[in-house]
Amino acid sequence: MKACVVQELSGPSGLVYTDVDDVVGSENTVVVDVRAAGVCFPDLLLSKGEYQLKLPPPFIPGMETAGVVRWAPEESGFAVGDRVSAFGILGGFAEQMAVPLDNVMPSPAELDDAEAVALLVNYNTMYFALARRAAMRPGDTVLVLGSAGGVGTAAIQVARAMDAGKVIAMVHRSGATDFVESLGADVVLPLTDGWAQAVRDVTDGRGVDIVVDPVGGPAFEDAIRVLAVDGKLLVIGFAAGGIPTVKVNRLLLRNVSVVGVAWGEYLNKVPGSAKLFAWGLNQLVARGLKPPPPQRYPLSEGRAALQTLADGGVLGKVVLEP
């Protein structure tokens, strides 16, 4: 089969489209014929040797896939030809992928494979973040940093689908405003000097109930300052590169919280939770939630797709199609 293989830890330039052995299943895995593979930030970090999991090349990146079952163990609940979505650490940038059984779920009938894979990690993460970690309630005001990326896109749409009172989106990329507005954000503001005051102004000085922060870096301090009483800042990631710190006395005095969100780690510690969160997310899909059209590349252009992500040129989700 064909696959994109990291041959050296040099980022996108180290990714090579080549022939590899076909995948073989086992009693605890499902083999999927890949119809769409998501390209995400951890894939980029893995290709540079900068992810928390350090892997020597060669290896096939790709944490997200959607397609049809090629082979499944008996009594697994899956049959050959079933449409499924699946996630793992490696293997998605290929024509076939073997995935642990617990990481496989039916794809929503309302979405095609590229849309389903766009939904998989980012939207499950944000449903987990808002529903479980933030205990979001209808009417809450949600502020989203990094709103034009994959996580930010998901945050806006999931918050809106969960009946947020107001969704405020921060953008730092020129040309992203129209895209973010199309996702359902009520207010779109530039992430420039003075942005925290702008957020206070549009909330009549109250602040926000929830901040979704996949960025980290310098924006973190102001993100805490714009929290309302009982507010929660959700730490999703550190796209800006810097891992911030917080003086906990500020949390105490203002009655606010900083909450970690690690969907994958939660699934590892709480068996069966993947299907629980996927069920909840699929209820939102049935009510009309749909990711924006993904940016599609053929699998043979995996290097270009990963470079687009590295260059910050992605609005929404990049997907590879074998």
C-alpha positions as a printed Julia matrix, in Angstrom:
322×3 Matrix{Float64}:
   0.0     0.0    0.0
   0.98    3.66  -0.28
   1.79    5.8    2.73
   3.51    9.02   3.77
   6.5     8.04   5.9
   8.63   10.29   8.11
  12.14    9.37   6.99
  13.93   12.07   9.01
  12.91   14.44  11.79
  13.03   17.6    9.7
   9.36   18.52   9.61
   7.36   18.35   6.37
  10.49   17.98   4.24
  11.19   14.63   5.9
   7.84   13.15   4.78
   8.12   10.75   1.82
   5.26    9.18  -0.18
   6.24    5.57  -0.77
   5.24    1.9   -0.73
   4.95    0.06   2.6
   3.65   -3.32   3.72
  -0.1    -3.82   4.05
  -1.55   -3.65   7.55
  -2.32   -6.87   9.45
  -5.06   -6.96  12.07
  -5.08   -8.61  15.5
  -7.72   -9.64  18.05
  -7.76   -6.16  19.61
  -7.59   -4.03  16.46
  -9.76   -3.05  13.52
  -8.21   -2.58  10.07
  -9.67    0.42   8.24
  -9.45    1.24   4.54
  -8.66    4.94   4.89
 -10.86    7.32   2.92
  -9.71   10.45   4.78
  -6.89   11.2    7.23
  -6.76   14.31   9.37
  -3.61   16.43   9.52
  -3.17   17.88  13.01
  -0.62   19.81  15.03
   0.73   16.73  16.9
   1.53   15.18  13.49
   3.69   18.21  12.73
   5.44   18.0   16.11
   6.07   14.26  15.64
   7.64   14.94  12.24
  10.11   17.33  13.93
  10.8    15.18  16.98
   9.16   17.78  19.23
   6.13   15.85  20.46
   6.05   14.39  23.99
   6.25   10.96  22.36
   9.69   10.71  20.74
   9.85    8.29  17.82
  12.85    7.39  15.68
  12.14    7.34  11.93
  10.85    5.73   9.84
   7.22    5.91  10.96
   3.83    6.78   9.47
   2.17    9.76  11.2
  -1.57   10.35  11.31
  -3.74   10.28  14.43
  -7.14   10.61  12.77
  -8.8     8.51  10.11
 -12.2     7.79   8.62
 -13.14    5.12   6.14
 -14.61    1.62   6.01
 -13.83   -1.52   7.96
 -11.56   -3.88   6.02
 -11.27   -6.44   8.84
 -12.57   -6.68  12.39
 -12.47   -9.36  15.1
 -15.58  -11.45  15.65
 -17.95  -10.01  18.27
 -16.26   -6.6   17.95
 -19.53   -4.95  16.94
 -18.06   -3.98  13.56
 -18.45   -5.66  10.18
 -16.57   -5.38   6.89
 -17.83   -2.32   5.02
 -19.02   -0.36   8.06
 -18.24    3.37   7.92
 -16.1     4.26  10.92
 -13.92    6.98  12.38
 -10.87    6.08  14.44
  -7.94    7.63  16.23
  -4.5     6.51  17.33
  -1.02    7.92  17.62
   0.33    6.67  14.28
  -0.58    5.2   10.92
  -3.27    7.43   9.44
  -1.26    8.83   6.51
  -1.72    5.59   4.58
  -4.23    3.61   2.55
  -4.87    1.29   5.52
  -4.63    1.73   9.29
  -4.86   -0.72  12.19
  -6.61    0.89  15.17
  -7.26   -0.35  18.73
 -10.85   -1.55  18.98
 -11.71    0.93  21.77
 -10.67    3.82  19.49
 -13.12    3.0   16.7
 -16.61    4.48  16.46
 -19.31    4.68  13.78
 -19.06    7.72  11.52
 -22.11   10.02  11.62
 -24.41    9.28   8.7
 -24.87   13.02   8.15
 -21.18   13.56   7.24
 -18.88   12.31   4.49
 -15.52   10.78   5.42
 -13.51   14.02   5.21
 -16.08   15.81   7.36
 -16.17   12.89   9.81
 -12.4    12.95  10.25
 -12.51   16.72  10.72
 -14.99   16.09  13.51
 -12.98   13.36  15.2
 -10.31   14.76  17.53
 -10.94   18.51  17.61
 -14.7    18.32  18.02
 -14.6    15.44  20.51
 -11.96   17.38  22.43
 -14.13   20.48  22.53
 -17.28   18.57  23.47
 -15.3    16.94  26.3
 -13.84   20.35  27.25
 -17.12   22.24  27.38
 -19.5    19.53  28.56
 -17.29   17.71  31.08
 -14.36   19.92  32.09
 -16.16   23.3   32.03
 -19.66   22.0   32.86
 -20.96   24.59  30.41
 -24.53   25.75  30.82
 -26.87   27.26  28.21
 -26.42   31.02  28.2
 -22.71   30.99  29.14
 -20.41   33.43  27.36
 -17.49   31.64  25.68
 -14.28   33.3   24.49
 -12.19   31.39  21.93
  -8.5    32.12  21.3
  -6.9    30.85  18.09
 -10.38   30.74  16.6
  -9.42   30.14  12.95
  -7.54   26.88  13.59
  -8.91   23.39  13.98
  -9.52   23.56  17.74
 -10.86   27.11  17.56
 -13.25   26.2   14.76
 -14.56   23.28  16.8
 -14.85   25.42  19.94
 -17.03   28.02  18.23
 -19.34   25.49  16.63
 -19.68   23.21  19.66
 -20.32   26.17  21.98
 -22.97   27.48  19.62
 -24.57   24.01  19.32
 -24.63   23.79  23.15
 -26.61   27.04  23.32
 -23.93   29.47  24.46
 -25.35   32.9   25.2
 -22.53   34.62  23.31
 -19.42   33.33  21.5
 -16.52   35.78  21.19
 -13.75   34.77  18.78
 -10.25   36.21  18.76
  -8.29   36.2   15.48
  -4.67   37.08  14.84
  -4.51   36.19  11.14
  -5.44   38.69   8.48
  -8.23   37.42   6.26
  -9.67   35.05   8.88
 -12.5    37.27  10.11
 -15.09   36.28   7.47
 -14.32   32.59   7.99
 -14.72   32.83  11.77
 -17.95   34.8   11.46
 -19.32   32.06   9.19
 -18.86   29.53  12.0
 -21.4    31.29  14.21
 -19.3    33.6   16.37
 -21.35   36.52  17.68
 -18.35   38.84  18.01
 -14.97   38.64  16.24
 -12.11   40.72  17.65
  -8.44   41.06  16.64
  -5.89   39.57  19.04
  -3.87   42.78  19.29
  -2.79   45.05  22.13
  -5.8    46.0   24.22
  -7.85   42.94  23.3
  -8.78   42.22  26.92
 -10.46   45.62  27.27
 -12.32   45.0   24.03
 -13.69   41.76  25.52
 -14.8    43.61  28.66
 -16.5    46.21  26.5
 -18.59   43.64  24.57
 -19.58   41.92  27.83
 -20.55   45.18  29.57
 -17.62   44.82  31.94
 -18.71   41.41  33.27
 -16.15   39.23  31.48
 -16.67   35.71  30.14
 -17.68   32.43  31.72
 -15.32   30.22  29.71
 -12.07   30.86  27.83
 -10.93   28.22  25.34
  -7.14   28.55  25.05
  -5.27   26.34  22.56
  -2.61   29.05  22.22
  -0.84   29.68  25.56
   1.99   32.17  25.37
   1.54   35.9   26.08
  -2.27   35.86  25.73
  -2.66   33.64  28.81
  -2.35   36.43  31.39
  -5.04   38.57  29.82
  -7.22   35.49  29.3
  -7.36   35.02  33.07
  -8.13   38.71  33.59
 -11.24   38.59  31.38
 -12.85   35.73  33.33
 -16.06   36.55  35.18
 -16.67   35.28  38.72
 -16.81   31.43  38.6
 -15.11   31.6   35.19
 -12.98   28.77  33.82
  -9.98   28.95  31.5
  -9.62   25.71  29.52
  -5.99   24.85  28.73
  -6.09   22.95  25.43
  -2.55   23.41  24.11
   0.36   25.75  23.46
   0.34   26.67  19.78
   2.22   29.89  20.56
   5.12   27.81  21.84
   5.37   29.11  25.41
   3.92   27.21  28.37
   2.57   29.86  30.75
   2.4    29.81  34.54
  -0.13   31.31  36.91
   0.05   32.66  40.46
  -2.65   30.68  42.22
  -3.48   33.5   44.64
  -5.07   35.27  41.65
  -7.37   32.31  41.17
  -8.29   32.34  44.84
  -9.02   36.07  45.07
 -11.08   36.19  41.89
 -12.89   32.85  42.29
 -11.83   31.57  38.88
 -10.3    28.3   37.67
  -7.66   27.11  35.22
  -8.73   23.69  33.95
  -6.62   21.2   32.01
  -8.17   19.5   28.98
  -6.47   16.36  27.67
  -9.12   14.28  25.89
  -6.75   11.5   24.84
  -5.28   11.09  28.31
  -8.78   11.02  29.81
  -9.78    8.21  27.45
  -6.73    6.22  28.54
  -7.64    6.58  32.21
 -11.43    6.13  31.91
 -12.29    3.1   29.74
 -15.42    3.49  27.66
 -15.44    7.28  27.82
 -14.6     7.69  24.11
 -17.97    6.27  23.08
 -19.76    8.36  25.74
 -18.37   11.66  24.44
 -18.81   10.59  20.81
 -22.48    9.83  21.51
 -22.99   13.3   22.99
 -21.23   14.96  20.06
 -23.28   12.94  17.57
 -26.45   14.31  19.16
 -25.21   17.78  18.22
 -24.46   16.56  14.67
 -27.99   15.2   14.4
 -29.22   18.68  15.4
 -27.23   20.28  12.57
 -23.62   20.66  13.72
 -21.32   20.28  10.7
 -17.65   21.23  10.35
 -16.74   23.72   7.64
 -15.52   22.26   4.34
 -12.05   20.8    5.02
  -9.01   21.64   2.92
  -8.48   18.43   0.94
  -5.17   17.11  -0.4
  -4.44   13.78  -2.09
  -2.36   11.45   0.08
   0.51   11.81  -2.4
   0.75   15.48  -1.39
   1.08   14.81   2.32
   4.25   16.89   2.52
   2.46   19.96   1.08
  -0.5    19.46   3.44
   1.77   19.28   6.48
   3.69   22.34   5.28
   0.43   24.29   4.97
  -0.25   23.52   8.63
   3.3    24.53   9.58
   2.93   27.84   7.72
  -0.25   28.74   9.58
  -2.25   28.76   6.36
  -5.07   26.54   7.58
  -8.64   27.73   8.12
 -10.41   24.81   9.72
  -9.11   21.31   8.97
  -6.6    19.8    6.51
  -7.47   16.31   5.29
  -5.56   13.78   3.15
  -7.55   11.53   0.8
  -5.91    8.33  -0.56
